[in-house]
C-alpha positions as CSV (number, residue, x, y, z in Angstrom):
1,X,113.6,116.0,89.3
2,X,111.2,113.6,88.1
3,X,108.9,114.0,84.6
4,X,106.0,112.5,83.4
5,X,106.6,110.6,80.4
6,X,103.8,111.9,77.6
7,X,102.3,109.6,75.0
8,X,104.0,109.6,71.8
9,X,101.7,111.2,69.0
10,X,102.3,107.9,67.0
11,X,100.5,105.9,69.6
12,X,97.5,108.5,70.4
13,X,97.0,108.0,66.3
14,X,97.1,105.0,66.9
15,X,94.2,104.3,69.2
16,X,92.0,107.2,67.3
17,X,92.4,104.6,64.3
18,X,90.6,102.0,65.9
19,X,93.6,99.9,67.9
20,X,92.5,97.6,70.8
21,X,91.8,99.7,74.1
22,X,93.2,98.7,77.6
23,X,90.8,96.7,79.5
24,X,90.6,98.9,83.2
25,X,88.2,96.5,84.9
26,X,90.9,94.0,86.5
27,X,92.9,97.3,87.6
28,X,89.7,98.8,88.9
29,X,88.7,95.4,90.7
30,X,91.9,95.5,92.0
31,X,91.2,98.5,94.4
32,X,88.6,98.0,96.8
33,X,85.7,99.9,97.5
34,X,82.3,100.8,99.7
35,X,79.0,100.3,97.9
36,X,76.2,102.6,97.3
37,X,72.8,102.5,95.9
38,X,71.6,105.9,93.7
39,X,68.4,106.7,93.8
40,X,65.7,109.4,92.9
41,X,62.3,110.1,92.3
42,X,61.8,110.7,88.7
43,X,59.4,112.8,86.5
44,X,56.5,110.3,86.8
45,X,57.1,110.1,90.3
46,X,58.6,106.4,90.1
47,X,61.3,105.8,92.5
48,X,65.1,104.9,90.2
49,X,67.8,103.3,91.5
50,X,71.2,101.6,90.8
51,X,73.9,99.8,92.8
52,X,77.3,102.2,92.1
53,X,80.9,101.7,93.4
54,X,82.3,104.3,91.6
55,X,81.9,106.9,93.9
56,X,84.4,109.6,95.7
57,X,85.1,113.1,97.6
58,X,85.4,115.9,95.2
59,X,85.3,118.9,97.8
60,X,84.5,119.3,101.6
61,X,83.8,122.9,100.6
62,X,81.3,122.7,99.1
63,X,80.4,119.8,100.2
64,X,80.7,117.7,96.8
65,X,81.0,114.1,95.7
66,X,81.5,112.9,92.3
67,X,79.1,109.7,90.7
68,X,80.4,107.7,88.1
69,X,76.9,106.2,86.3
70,X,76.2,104.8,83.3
71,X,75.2,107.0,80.6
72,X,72.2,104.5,79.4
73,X,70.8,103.8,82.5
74,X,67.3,104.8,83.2
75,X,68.2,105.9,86.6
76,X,70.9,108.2,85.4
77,X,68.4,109.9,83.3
78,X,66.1,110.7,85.8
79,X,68.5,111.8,88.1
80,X,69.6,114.5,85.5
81,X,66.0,115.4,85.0
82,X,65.3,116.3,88.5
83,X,68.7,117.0,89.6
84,X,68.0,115.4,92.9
85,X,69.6,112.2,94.3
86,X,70.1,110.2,97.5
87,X,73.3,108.0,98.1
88,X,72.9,105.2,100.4
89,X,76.3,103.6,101.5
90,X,75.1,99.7,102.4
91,X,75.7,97.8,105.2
92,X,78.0,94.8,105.4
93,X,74.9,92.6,105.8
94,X,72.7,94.1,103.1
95,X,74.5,92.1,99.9
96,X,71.0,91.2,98.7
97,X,70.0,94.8,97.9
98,X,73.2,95.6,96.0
99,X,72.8,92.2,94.1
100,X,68.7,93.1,93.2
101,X,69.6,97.0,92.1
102,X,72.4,95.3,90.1
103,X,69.9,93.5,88.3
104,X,67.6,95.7,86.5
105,X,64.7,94.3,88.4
106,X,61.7,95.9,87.5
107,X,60.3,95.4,91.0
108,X,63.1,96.2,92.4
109,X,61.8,98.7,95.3
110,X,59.1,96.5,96.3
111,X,61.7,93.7,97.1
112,X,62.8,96.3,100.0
113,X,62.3,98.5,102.6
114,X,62.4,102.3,101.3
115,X,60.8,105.6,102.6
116,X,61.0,109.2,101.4
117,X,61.6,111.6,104.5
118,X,60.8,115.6,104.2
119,X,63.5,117.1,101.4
120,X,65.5,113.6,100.6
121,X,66.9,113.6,97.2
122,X,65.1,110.1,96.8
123,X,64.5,107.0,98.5
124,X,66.0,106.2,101.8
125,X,66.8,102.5,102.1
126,X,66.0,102.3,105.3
127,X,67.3,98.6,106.1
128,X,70.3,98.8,103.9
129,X,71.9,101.6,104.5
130,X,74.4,102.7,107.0
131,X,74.0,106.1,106.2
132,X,72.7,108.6,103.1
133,X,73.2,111.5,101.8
134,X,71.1,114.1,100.0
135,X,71.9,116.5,97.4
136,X,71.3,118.3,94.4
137,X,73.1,117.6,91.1
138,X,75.3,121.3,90.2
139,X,77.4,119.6,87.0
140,X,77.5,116.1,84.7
141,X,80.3,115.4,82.2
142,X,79.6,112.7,79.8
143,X,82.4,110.6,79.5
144,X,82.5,107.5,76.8
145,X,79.9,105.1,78.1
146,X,79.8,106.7,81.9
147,X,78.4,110.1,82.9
148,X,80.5,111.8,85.8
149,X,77.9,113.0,87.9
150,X,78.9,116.0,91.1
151,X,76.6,116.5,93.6
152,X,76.5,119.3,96.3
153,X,75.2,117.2,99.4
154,X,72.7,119.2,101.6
155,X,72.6,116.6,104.8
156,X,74.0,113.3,105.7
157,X,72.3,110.7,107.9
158,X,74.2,107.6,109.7
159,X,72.8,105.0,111.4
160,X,75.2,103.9,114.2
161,X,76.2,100.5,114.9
162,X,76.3,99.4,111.1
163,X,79.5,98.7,109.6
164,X,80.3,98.8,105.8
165,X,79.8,96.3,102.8
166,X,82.9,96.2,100.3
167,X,83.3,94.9,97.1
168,X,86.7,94.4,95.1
169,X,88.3,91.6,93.3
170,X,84.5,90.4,91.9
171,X,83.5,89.5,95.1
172,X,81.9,91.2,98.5
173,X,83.5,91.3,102.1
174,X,82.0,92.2,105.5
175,X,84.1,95.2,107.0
176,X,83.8,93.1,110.8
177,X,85.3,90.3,109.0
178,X,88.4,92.6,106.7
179,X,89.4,94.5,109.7
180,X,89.1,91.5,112.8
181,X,91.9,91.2,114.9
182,X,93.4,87.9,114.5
183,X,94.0,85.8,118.0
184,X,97.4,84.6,119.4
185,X,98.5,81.4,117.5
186,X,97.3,78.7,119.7
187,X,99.6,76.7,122.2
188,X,101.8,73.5,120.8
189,X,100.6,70.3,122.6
190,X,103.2,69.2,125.0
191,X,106.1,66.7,123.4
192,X,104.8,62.9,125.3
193,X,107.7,62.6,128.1
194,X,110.3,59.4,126.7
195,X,110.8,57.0,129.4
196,X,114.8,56.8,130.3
197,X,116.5,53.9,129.0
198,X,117.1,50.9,131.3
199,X,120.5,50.3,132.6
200,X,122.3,46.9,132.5
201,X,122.6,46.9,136.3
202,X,120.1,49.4,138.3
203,X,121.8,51.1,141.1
204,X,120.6,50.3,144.1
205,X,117.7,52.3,146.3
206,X,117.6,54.7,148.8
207,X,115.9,51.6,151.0
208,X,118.2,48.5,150.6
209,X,121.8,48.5,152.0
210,X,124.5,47.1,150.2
211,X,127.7,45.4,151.7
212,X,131.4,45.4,149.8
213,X,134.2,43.9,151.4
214,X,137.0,44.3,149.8
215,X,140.8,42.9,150.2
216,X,143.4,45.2,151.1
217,X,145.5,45.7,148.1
218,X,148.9,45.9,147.9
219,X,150.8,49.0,148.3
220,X,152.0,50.3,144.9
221,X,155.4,52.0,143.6
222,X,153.4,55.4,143.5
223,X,151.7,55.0,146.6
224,X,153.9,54.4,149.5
225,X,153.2,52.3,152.4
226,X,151.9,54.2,155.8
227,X,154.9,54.1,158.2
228,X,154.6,51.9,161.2
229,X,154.9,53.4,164.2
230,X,157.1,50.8,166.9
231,X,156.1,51.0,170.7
232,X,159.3,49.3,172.7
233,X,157.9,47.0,176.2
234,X,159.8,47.7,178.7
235,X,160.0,45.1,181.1
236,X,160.3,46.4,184.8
């Protein structure tokens, strides 16, 4: 039986005193992810929104997912206000969009293409996304500097023949491109054929005729001679 080892009371008085905190981003960066746009309408009827990759499943019933948003941002405000919010999960060729809601830009929806269909929690990036879903906010927990946001989703659009954009590591990837097939390794070239080495005499051809006399050699010790067989004349 395994147990799970508890932090000593030493060291959690130690970190209430001030000690340095773990840095989680390289672990975090470590483990890749889909990424989202949030968005809403807010209370002066201004369209919010904010690139987030901190998103997940909480419950398929209810259908819930959990936000992880920064407490300060402006967007995360209004989505609280209204509780009503729109996830759209980009596409692997819409980088651009994540990079310009990443930025704060003021202008920021009218550097792309967005529309507001009949009971969307907010703005449907309508070239970015692969798919969205709507739904209403039913809990936030403020957390440190993040606020954990769960959201009951009332419908889900996908747009077929998209595929997703990931992020991880500090950089993006193209799904097409993480999940390709690679080819079969391609063929050696054939080793250059190595002429035989000439011989100090050639043999002879299948075309030219070749005649050997030899002298009869001399019978040896091992090698008896052939008997001679005698034929007696008779004379009549």
């Amino acid at each position: 039986m395994s147990r799970t080892s508890q932090p000593s009371p030493s060291l959690r008085a130690d970190q209430s005193d001030g000690a340095a905190e773990a840095d989680i981003r390289p672990l975090m960066s470590a483990f890749p992810s889909g990424v989202s746009v949030i968005t809403t309408i807010g209370t002066d009827s201004e369209p919010r929104g904010m690139t987030c990759s901190s998103l997940a499943s909480v419950a398929l019933s209810p259908p819930t997912i959990v936000l992880c948003l920064r407490t300060q941002s402006p967007t995360v405000r209004a989505v609280l206000e209204t509780g009503q919010v729109a996830v759209n999960l980009l596409h692997e060729n819409a980088r651009p969009v994540s990079d310009l809601f990443a930025s704060g830009a003021a202008d920021r929806f009218a550097r792309t293409e967005w529309r507001l269909p009949l009971g969307a929690g907010g703005p449907h990036l309508a070239a970015a996304a692969h798919a969205v879903a709507d739904g209403e906010v039913v809990e936030a927990v403020e957390f440190g500097d993040h606020t954990a946001v769960f959201v009951r989703v009332t419908r889900v659009s996908l747009h077929d023949g998209q595929e997703p954009l990931l992020y991880g590591k500090r950089r993006y990837a193209r799904w097409t491109d993480a999940t390709a097939v690679p080819g079969p390794p391609a063929a050696a070239p054939p080793l250059p054929a190595i002429p035989a080495p000439a011989s100090a005499s050639a043999a002879p051809s299948a075309s030219s005729t070749v005649s050997v006399t030899s002298a009869p050699s001399a019978p040896s010790a091992a090698s008896p001679a052939p008997a001679v067989k005698e034929t007696a004349r008779v004379r009549p």
